[in-house]
XYZ file of C-alpha atoms in Angstrom:
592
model
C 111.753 200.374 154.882
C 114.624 200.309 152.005
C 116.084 202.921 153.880
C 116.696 200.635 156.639
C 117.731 197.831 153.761
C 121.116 199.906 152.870
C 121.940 201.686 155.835
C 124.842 200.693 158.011
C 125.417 197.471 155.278
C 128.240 196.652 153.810
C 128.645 197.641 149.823
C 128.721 193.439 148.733
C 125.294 193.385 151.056
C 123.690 196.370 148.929
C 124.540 195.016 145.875
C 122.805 191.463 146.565
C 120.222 193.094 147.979
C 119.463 195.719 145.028
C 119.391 192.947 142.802
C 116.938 190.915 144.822
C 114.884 193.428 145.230
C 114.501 194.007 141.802
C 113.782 190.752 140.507
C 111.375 189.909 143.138
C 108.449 192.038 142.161
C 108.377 191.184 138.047
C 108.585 187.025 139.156
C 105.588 187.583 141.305
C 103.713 188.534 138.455
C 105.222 186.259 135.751
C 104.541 183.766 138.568
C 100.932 184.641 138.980
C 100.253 184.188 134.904
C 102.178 181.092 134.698
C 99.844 179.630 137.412
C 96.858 180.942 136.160
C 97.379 180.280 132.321
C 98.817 176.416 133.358
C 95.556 175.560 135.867
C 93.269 176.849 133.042
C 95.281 174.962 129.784
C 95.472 171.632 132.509
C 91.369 171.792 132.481
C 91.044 172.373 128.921
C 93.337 169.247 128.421
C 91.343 166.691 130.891
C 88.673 167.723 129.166
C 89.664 166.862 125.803
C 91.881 163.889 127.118
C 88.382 162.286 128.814
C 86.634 163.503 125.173
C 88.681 161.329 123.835
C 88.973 158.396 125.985
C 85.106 158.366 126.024
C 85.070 158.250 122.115
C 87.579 155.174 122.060
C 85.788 152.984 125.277
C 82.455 153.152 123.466
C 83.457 152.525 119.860
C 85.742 149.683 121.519
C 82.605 148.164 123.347
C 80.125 149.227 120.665
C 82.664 146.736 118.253
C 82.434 144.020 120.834
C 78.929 143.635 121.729
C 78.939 144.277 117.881
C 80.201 141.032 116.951
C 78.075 139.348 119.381
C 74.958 140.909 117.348
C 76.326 140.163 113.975
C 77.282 136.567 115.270
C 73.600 136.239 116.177
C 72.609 138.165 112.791
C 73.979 135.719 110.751
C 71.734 132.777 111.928
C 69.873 134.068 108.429
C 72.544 132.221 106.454
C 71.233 129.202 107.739
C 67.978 128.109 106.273
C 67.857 124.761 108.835
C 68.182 126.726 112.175
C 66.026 129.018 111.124
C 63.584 126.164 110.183
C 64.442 124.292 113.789
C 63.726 127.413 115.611
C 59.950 127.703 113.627
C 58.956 124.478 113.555
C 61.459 122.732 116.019
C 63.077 119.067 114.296
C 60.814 117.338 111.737
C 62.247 113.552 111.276
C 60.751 113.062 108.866
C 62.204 115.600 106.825
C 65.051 114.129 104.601
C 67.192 117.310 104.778
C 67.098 116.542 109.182
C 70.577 114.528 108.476
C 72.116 117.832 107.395
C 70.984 119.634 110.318
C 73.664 118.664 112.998
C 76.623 120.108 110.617
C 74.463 122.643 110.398
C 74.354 123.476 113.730
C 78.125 122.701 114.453
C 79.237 125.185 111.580
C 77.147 128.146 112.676
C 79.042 127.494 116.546
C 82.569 127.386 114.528
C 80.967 130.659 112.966
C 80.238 131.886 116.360
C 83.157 130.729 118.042
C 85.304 132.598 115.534
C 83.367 135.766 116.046
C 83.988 135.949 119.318
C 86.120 133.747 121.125
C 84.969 135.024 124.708
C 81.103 133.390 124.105
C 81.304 130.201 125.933
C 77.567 128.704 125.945
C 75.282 129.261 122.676
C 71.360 128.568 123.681
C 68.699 128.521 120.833
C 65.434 129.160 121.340
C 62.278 128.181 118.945
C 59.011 130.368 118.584
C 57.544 128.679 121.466
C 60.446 129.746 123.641
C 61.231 126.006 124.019
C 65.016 125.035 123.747
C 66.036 123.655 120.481
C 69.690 122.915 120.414
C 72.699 124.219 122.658
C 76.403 124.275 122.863
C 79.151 124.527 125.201
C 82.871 125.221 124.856
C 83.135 122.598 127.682
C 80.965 120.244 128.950
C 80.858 121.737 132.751
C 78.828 124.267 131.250
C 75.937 122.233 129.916
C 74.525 122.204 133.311
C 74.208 126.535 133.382
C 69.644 126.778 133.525
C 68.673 129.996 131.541
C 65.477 129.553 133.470
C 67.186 130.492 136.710
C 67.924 133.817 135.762
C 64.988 136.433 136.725
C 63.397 137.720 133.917
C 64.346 135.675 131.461
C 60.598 135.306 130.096
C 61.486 138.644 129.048
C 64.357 137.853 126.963
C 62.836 134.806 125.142
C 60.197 137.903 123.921
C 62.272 140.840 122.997
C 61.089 143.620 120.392
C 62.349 143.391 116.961
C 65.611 144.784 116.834
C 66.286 144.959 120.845
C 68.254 142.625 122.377
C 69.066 142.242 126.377
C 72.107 141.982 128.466
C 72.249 141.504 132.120
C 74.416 139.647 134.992
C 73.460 137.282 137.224
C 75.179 134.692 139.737
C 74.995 131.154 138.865
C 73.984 128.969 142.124
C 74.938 125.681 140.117
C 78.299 126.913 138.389
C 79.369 129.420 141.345
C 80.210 131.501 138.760
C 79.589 135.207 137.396
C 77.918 135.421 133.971
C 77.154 137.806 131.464
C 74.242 136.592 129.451
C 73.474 138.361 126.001
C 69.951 137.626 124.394
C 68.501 138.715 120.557
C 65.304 137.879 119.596
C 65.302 136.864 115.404
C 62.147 138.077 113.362
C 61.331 137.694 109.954
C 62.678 140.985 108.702
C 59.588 141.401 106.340
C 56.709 140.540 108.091
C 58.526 141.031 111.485
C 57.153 137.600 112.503
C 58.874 136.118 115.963
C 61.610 132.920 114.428
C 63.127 132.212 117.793
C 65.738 133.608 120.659
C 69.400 133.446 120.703
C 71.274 133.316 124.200
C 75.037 133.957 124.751
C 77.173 133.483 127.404
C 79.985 135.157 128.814
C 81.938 134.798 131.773
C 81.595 137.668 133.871
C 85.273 138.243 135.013
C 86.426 137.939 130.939
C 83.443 140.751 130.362
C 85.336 143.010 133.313
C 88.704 142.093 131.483
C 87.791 143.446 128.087
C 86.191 146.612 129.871
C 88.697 147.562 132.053
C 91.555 146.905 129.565
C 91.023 150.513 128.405
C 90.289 152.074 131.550
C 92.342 154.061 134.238
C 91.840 153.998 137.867
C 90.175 155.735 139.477
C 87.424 155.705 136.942
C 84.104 154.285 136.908
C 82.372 152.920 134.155
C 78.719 151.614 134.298
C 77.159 149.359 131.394
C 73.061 149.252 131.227
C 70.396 147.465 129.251
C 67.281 148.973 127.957
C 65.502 148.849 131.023
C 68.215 150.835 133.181
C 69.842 148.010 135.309
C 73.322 147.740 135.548
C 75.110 144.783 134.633
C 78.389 145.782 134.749
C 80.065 148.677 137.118
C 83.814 148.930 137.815
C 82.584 149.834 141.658
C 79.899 151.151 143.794
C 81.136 155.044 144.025
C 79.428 157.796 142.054
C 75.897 155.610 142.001
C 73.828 158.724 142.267
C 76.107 160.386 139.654
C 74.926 157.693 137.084
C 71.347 158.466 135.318
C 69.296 155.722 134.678
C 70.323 154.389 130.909
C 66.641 155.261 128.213
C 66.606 153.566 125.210
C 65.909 156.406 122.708
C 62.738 156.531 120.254
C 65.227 156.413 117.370
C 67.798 153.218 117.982
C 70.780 154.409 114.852
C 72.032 157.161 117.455
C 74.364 154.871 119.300
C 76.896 157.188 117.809
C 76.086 159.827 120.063
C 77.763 161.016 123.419
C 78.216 163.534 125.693
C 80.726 164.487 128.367
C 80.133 167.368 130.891
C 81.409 168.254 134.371
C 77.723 166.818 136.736
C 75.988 168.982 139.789
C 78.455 166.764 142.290
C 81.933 169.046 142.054
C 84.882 167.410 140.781
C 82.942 164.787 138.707
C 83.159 165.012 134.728
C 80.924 162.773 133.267
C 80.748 161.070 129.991
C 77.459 159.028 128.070
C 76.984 157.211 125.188
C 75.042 154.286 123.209
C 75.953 150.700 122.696
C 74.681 148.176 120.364
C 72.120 150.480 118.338
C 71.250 152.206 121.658
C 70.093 148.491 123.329
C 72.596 149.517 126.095
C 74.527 152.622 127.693
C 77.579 153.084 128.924
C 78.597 155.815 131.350
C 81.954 157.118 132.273
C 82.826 158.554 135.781
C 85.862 160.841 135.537
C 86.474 162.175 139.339
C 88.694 165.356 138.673
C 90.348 165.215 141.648
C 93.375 164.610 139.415
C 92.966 167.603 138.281
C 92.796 169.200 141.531
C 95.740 167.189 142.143
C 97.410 168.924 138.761
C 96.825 172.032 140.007
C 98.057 171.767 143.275
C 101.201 170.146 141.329
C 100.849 173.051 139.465
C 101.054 175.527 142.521
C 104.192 174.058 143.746
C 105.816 173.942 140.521
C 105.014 177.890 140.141
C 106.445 178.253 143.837
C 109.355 176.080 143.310
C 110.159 177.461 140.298
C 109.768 181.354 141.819
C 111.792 180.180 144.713
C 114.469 178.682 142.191
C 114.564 181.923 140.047
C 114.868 183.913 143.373
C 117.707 181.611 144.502
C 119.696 182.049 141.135
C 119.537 185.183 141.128
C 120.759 185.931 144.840
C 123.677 183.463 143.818
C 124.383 185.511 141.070
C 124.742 188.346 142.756
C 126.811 187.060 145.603
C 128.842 185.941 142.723
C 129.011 189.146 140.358
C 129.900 191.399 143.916
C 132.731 189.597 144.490
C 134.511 190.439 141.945
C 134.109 193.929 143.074
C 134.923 193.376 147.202
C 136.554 189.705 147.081
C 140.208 191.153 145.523
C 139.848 193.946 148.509
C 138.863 191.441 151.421
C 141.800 188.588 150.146
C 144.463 191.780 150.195
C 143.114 192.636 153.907
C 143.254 189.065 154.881
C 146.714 188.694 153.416
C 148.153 191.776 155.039
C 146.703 190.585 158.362
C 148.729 186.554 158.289
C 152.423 189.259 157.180
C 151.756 191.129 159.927
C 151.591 187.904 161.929
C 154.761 186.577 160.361
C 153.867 184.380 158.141
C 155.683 185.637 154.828
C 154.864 182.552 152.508
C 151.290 183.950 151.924
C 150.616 184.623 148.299
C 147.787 185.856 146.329
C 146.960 184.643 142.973
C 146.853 187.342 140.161
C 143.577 187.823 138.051
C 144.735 187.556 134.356
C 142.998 190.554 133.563
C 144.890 194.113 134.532
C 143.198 196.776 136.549
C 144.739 198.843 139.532
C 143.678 195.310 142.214
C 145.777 193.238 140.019
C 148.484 195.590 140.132
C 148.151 196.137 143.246
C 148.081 191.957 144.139
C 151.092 191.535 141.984
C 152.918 194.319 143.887
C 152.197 192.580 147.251
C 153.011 189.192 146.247
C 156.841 190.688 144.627
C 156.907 192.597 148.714
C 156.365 189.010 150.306
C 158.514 187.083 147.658
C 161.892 189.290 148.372
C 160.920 188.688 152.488
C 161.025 185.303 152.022
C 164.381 185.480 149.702
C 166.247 187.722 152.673
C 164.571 185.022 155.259
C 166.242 182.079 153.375
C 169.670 183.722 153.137
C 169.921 184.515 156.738
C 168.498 180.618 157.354
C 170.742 179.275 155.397
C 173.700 181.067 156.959
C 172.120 180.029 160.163
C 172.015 176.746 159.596
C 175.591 176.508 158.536
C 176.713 177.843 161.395
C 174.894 175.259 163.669
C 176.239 172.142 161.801
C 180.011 173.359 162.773
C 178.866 174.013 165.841
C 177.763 170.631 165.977
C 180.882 169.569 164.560
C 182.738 171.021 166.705
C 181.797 170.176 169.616
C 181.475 166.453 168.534
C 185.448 166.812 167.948
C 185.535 168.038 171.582
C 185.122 164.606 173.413
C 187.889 161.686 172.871
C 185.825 159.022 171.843
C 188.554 156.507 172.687
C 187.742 157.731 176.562
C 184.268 156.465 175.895
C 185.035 153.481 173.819
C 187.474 152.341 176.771
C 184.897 153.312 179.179
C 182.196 151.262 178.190
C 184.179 148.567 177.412
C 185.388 148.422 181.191
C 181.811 148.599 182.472
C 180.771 145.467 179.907
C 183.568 143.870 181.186
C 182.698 144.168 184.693
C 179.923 142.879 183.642
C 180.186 140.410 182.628
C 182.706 138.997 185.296
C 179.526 139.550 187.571
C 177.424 137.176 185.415
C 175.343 140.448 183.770
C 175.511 140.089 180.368
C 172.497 142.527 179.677
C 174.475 145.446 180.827
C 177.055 144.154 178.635
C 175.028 143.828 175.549
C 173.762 147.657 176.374
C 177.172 148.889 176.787
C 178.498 147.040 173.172
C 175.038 149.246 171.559
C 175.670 152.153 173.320
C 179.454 152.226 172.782
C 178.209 151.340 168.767
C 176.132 154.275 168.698
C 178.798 156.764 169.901
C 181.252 155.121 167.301
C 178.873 155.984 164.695
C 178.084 159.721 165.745
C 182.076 160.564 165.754
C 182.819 159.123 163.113
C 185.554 161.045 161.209
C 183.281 163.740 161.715
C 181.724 162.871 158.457
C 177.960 163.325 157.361
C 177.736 160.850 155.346
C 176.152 157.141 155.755
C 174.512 154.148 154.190
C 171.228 153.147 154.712
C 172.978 149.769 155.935
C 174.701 151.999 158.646
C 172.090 153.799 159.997
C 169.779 150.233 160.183
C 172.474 149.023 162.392
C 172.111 152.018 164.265
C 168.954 152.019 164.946
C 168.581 148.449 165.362
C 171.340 149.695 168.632
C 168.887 151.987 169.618
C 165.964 150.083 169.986
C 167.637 147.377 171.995
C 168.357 149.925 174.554
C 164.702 151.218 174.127
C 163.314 147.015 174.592
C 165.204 146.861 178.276
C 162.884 149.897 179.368
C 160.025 148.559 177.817
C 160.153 144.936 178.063
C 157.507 143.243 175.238
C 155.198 146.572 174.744
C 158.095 147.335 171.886
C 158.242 145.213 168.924
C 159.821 146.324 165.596
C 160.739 144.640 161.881
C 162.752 145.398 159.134
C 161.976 145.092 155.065
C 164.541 146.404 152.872
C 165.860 145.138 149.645
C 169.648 144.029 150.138
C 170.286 146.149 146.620
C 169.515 149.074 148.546
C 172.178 148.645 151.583
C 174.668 150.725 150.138
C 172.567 153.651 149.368
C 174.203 156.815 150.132
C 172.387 158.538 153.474
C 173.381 161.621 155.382
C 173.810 160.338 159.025
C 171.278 160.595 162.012
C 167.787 160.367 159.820
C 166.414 156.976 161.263
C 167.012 157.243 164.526
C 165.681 160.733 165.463
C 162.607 159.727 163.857
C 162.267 156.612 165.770
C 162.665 158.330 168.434
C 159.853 160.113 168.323
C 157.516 157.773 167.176
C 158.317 156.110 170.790
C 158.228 159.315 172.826
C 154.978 160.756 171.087
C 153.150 157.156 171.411
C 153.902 156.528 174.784
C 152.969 160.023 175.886
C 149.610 158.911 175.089
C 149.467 156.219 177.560
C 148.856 153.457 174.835
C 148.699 149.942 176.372
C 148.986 148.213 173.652
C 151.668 146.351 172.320
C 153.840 149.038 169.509
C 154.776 147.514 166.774
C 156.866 149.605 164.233
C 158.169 148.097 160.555
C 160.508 150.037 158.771
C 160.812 149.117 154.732
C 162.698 150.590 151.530
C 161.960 150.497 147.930
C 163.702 151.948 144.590
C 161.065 153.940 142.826
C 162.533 155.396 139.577
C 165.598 158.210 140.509
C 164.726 157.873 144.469
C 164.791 155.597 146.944
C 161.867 155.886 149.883
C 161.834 154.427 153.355
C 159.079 153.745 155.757
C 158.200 153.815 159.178
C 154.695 152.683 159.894
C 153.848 152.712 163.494
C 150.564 150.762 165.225
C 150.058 153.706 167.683
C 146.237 155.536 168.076
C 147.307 157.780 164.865
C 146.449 161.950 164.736
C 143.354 163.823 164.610
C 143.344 165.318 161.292
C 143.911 168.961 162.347
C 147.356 168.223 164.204
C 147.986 166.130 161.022
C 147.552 169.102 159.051
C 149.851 171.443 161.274
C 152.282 169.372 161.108
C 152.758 168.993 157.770
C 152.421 172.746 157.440
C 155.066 173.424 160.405
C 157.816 170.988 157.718
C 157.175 173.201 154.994
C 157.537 176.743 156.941
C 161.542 177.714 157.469
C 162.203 178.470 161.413
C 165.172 180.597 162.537
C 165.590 178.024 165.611
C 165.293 174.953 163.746
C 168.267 173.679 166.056
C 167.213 175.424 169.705
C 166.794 172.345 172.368
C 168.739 169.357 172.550
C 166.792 166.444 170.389
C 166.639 166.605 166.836
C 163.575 166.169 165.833
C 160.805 165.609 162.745
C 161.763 169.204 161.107
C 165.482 168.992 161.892
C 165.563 165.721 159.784
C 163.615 167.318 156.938
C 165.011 170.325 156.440
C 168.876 168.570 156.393
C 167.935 166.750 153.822
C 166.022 169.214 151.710
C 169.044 170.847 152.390
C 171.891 168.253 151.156
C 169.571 167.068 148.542
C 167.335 169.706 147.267
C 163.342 170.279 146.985
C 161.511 167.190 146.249
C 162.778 165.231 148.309
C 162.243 165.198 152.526
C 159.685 163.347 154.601
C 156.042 162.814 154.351
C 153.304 162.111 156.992
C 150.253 160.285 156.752
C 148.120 159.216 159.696
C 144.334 158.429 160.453
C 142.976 158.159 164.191
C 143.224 154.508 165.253
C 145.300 153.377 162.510
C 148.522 154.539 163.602
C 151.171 156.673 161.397
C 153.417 156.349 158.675
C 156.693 158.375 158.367
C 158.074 158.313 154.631
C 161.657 159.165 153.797
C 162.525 160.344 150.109
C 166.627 160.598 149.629
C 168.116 160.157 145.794
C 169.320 156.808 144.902
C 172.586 156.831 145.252
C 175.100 153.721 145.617
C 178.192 155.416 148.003
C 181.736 154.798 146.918
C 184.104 152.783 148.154
């Protein structure tokens, strides 16, 4: 099998793969212990996470039905009530006038105990009611004799008290009732009953304040039944609450994973064991954790993997890359294209020499290229020149002016109008033979050439002109407008637009230059034509003058060539937004 891995590969493929195939078998098995070490520290920390959680819910509830003990507890304090609940209201008794602020500051007691308690029943020996009090008057109509069971309550064991919730037909309400029977702590004689109540949904706020979904905690008396559970799941996970024989380990709990899978369960005593509260903890979170766990450990293997295959790719290149860009270099001279050109690495080993040496071989081709352009190009203009001195231009002058005339004696003044542009625009092209122009000059001369173009294309040509007036004397060499314009027209209208085109031709000053634009409406370039022809500007051509128009290149490479290397045209264009053409030339004002 690794035989077949390196045979017939290249030497960059060996090399990625000899590194891969190292890695991969030591991040299996650092993979495999990070998995197994991270499932078992996630169990050990639910466990003690829960541990704790249980420890806080049930000294947290242990506090609160706490105070509602001690707020029954301190009924001692009060000689009267303790009297009223023994021998119920004596008249007769002088001290009976005392009894009412009696009463009303063991409620303010109460009240500030526990702010939740919202009815306060008292009971007397005979499990008669003696005196009651509401935190609003609605509740006055709540019957303690309605519950079921509450015979049982009234007659509770010394130190045992009772909790339970019930549904209150009158109120339509949920309550949580909490009942202590009062002895004589001597001679354990029965005094009376005390009776709390607490709305149910408050009860379910202060429980479930401290818990997390999706946990379930149950609350029972001392006789097993449920009065509070967050929700029916888990019921045959909970064991029936047993008051123990000894009622001062309420401290106590326990937490331990039950006989249903994925269930850790937690137990512990309330209120001097009167009530027990049980904690549900399904573990499919941890199940969850470890699956989170699993893809962690993959995603991390898979990372590892992917770094070091990057790597690799990376750290071979150095060794093939300078090789493969020398190849691929050599291939685009053999082609003809000389301006290729390979950057040298800054450190020196034979394939920097050896990129250094190829880039001097295409640098002196290019040098002998641009001589023999040059000379080229030189040759062409007085060519041009020469033949432009060739043809009287007083034969033309007098020509046109004969057919305007004519004319005009037939009542055509169109073909007059064309003649006057035409004959303008030979005026301008033998002049003195010279090359040089304003901008002014060559606005008028394509303003000549475009009303020629408007007779052959009626309304579908439109065209405006922005320039500064500071900037009509600006020295120009002649014919750079025009032959642009030109082809902006000829390209456009090869592309069967129907639209109206609209071309706008501005000028600005910006610093040492001055820049004109031509912006055409037309359906723009796709952005790989774009991109060769901005590449076919920059590249020198032997036959930059073979056909008869003078086109985009002509025009920039005459005036890279009168004015030197920044300056020229650029080309921007986007599909459907048409193209724009701009002209850099120095700022020069032309003298007189």
């Amino acid at each position: 099998m690794f035989k077949w891995l390196f045979i017939n590969r290249s030497i960059r493929t060996k090399i990625v793969l000899s590194s891969v195939l190292i890695s991969l078998i030591p991040m299996l098995i650092l993979s495999y212990l990070f998995y197994e070490t991270s499932t078992r520290s996630l169990e050990r920390t639910m466990l003690r996470s829960s541990d704790q959680n249980a420890v806080y819910l049930s000294k947290y509830l242990d506090q609160y039905f706490h105070n509602i003990a001690t707020s029954a507890l301190q009924v001692y304090k009060f000689a009267r009530i303790i009297g009223l609940m023994e021998h119920g209201v004596n008249y007769g008794d002088p001290d009976f006038i005392n009894l009412k602020d009696t009463l009303q500051n063991y409620y303010s007691l109460i009240q500030n105990n526990n702010k939740d308690i919202i009815r306060t029943m008292i009971y007397g020996k005979d499990n008669t009611l003696k005196d009651s009090w509401s935190i609003a008057g609605s509740y006055d109509q709540i019957d303690f004799k309605s519950i079921p069971g509450y015979k049982e309550m009234l007659d509770l064991p010394f130190q045992q008290s009772m909790m339970l919730s019930y549904y209150d037909e009158t109120m339509k309400q949920n309550f949580f009732v909490y009942a202590i029977t009062i002895y004589n702590p001597f001679y354990k004689e029965k005094y009376g009953t005390l009776v709390f109540y607490i709305q149910q949904k408050q009860l379910t706020k202060i429980v479930e304040s401290n818990n997390r979904p999706p946990n379930v905690i149950v609350l029972q008396n001392a006789n097993g039944e449920a009065f509070y559970r967050t929700n029916d799941k888990y019921a045959d996970v909970v064991a029936t609450f047993k008051r123990p024989a000894n009622p001062y380990v309420n401290d106590s709990y326990d937490i331990s994973f039950s006989k249903t899978p994925n269930l850790l369960v937690s137990t512990s005593y309330l209120d001097h064991a009167n009530m027990g509260l049980t904690i549900v903890y399904p573990s499919t979170e941890m199940a969850q954790n470890r699956k989170n766990t699993l893809h962690i450990t993959v995603g991390a293997f898979l990372f590892v993997m992917l770094v070091i295959l990057l790597c690799s790719i990376l750290a071979q290149q150095y060794i093939t890359r300078p090789i493969q860009l020398l190849g691929r270099a050599m291939k685009d001279v053999r082609k003809g294209n000389f301006h290729v050109s390979l950057k040298p690495y800054k450190y020196r080993d034979d394939l920097s020499e050896l990129t250094r040496n190829f880039n001097f071989m295409t640098e002196k081709i290019r040098d002998l290229i641009e001589q023999d352009y040059q000379m080229q190009l030189r040759s062409k203009e007085a060519q041009i020149l020469a033949l432009q001195m060739q043809i009287n231009p007083h034969f033309l002058y007098n020509t046109l002016q004969t057919i305007g005339g004519k004319a005009v004696l037939l009542g055509d003044y169109e073909i007059h109008e064309m003649c006057r542009a035409l004959g303008d625009m030979f005026r301008y092209s033998f002049y003195e033979g010279n090359m040089e122009s304003t901008i002014r000059q060559e606005l008028t001369h394509v303003n000549n050439y475009l009303y020629i173009q408007q007779f052959r294309f009626d309304d579908a040509l439109s065209a405006d002109f922005d320039v500064q007036p500071d900037l009509m004397d600006c020295s120009i060499i002649r014919f750079v407008l025009q032959p642009i314009m030109e082809n902006v027209i000829v390209h456009v209208w090869d592309k069967e637009m129907s639209d109206q085109l609209r071309i706008s031709v501005g000028a600005i000053h910006e610093r040492d230059s001055v820049i004109i634009t031509l912006r055409d409406s037309g359906p723009g370039m796709a952005p790989d034509k774009l991109a060769a022809l901005r590449s076919g500007l920059d590249r020198k051509s032997l036959d930059v003058f073979s056909g008869i128009s003078i086109g985009l290149k002509n025009v920039h490479e005459r005036i890279r060539l009168v004015y030197g290397g920044p300056n020229g045209l650029e080309i921007d264009s986007e599909p459907g937004l048409g193209t724009t053409i701009r002209i850099r030339i120095p700022y020069r004002k032309r003298r007189a």
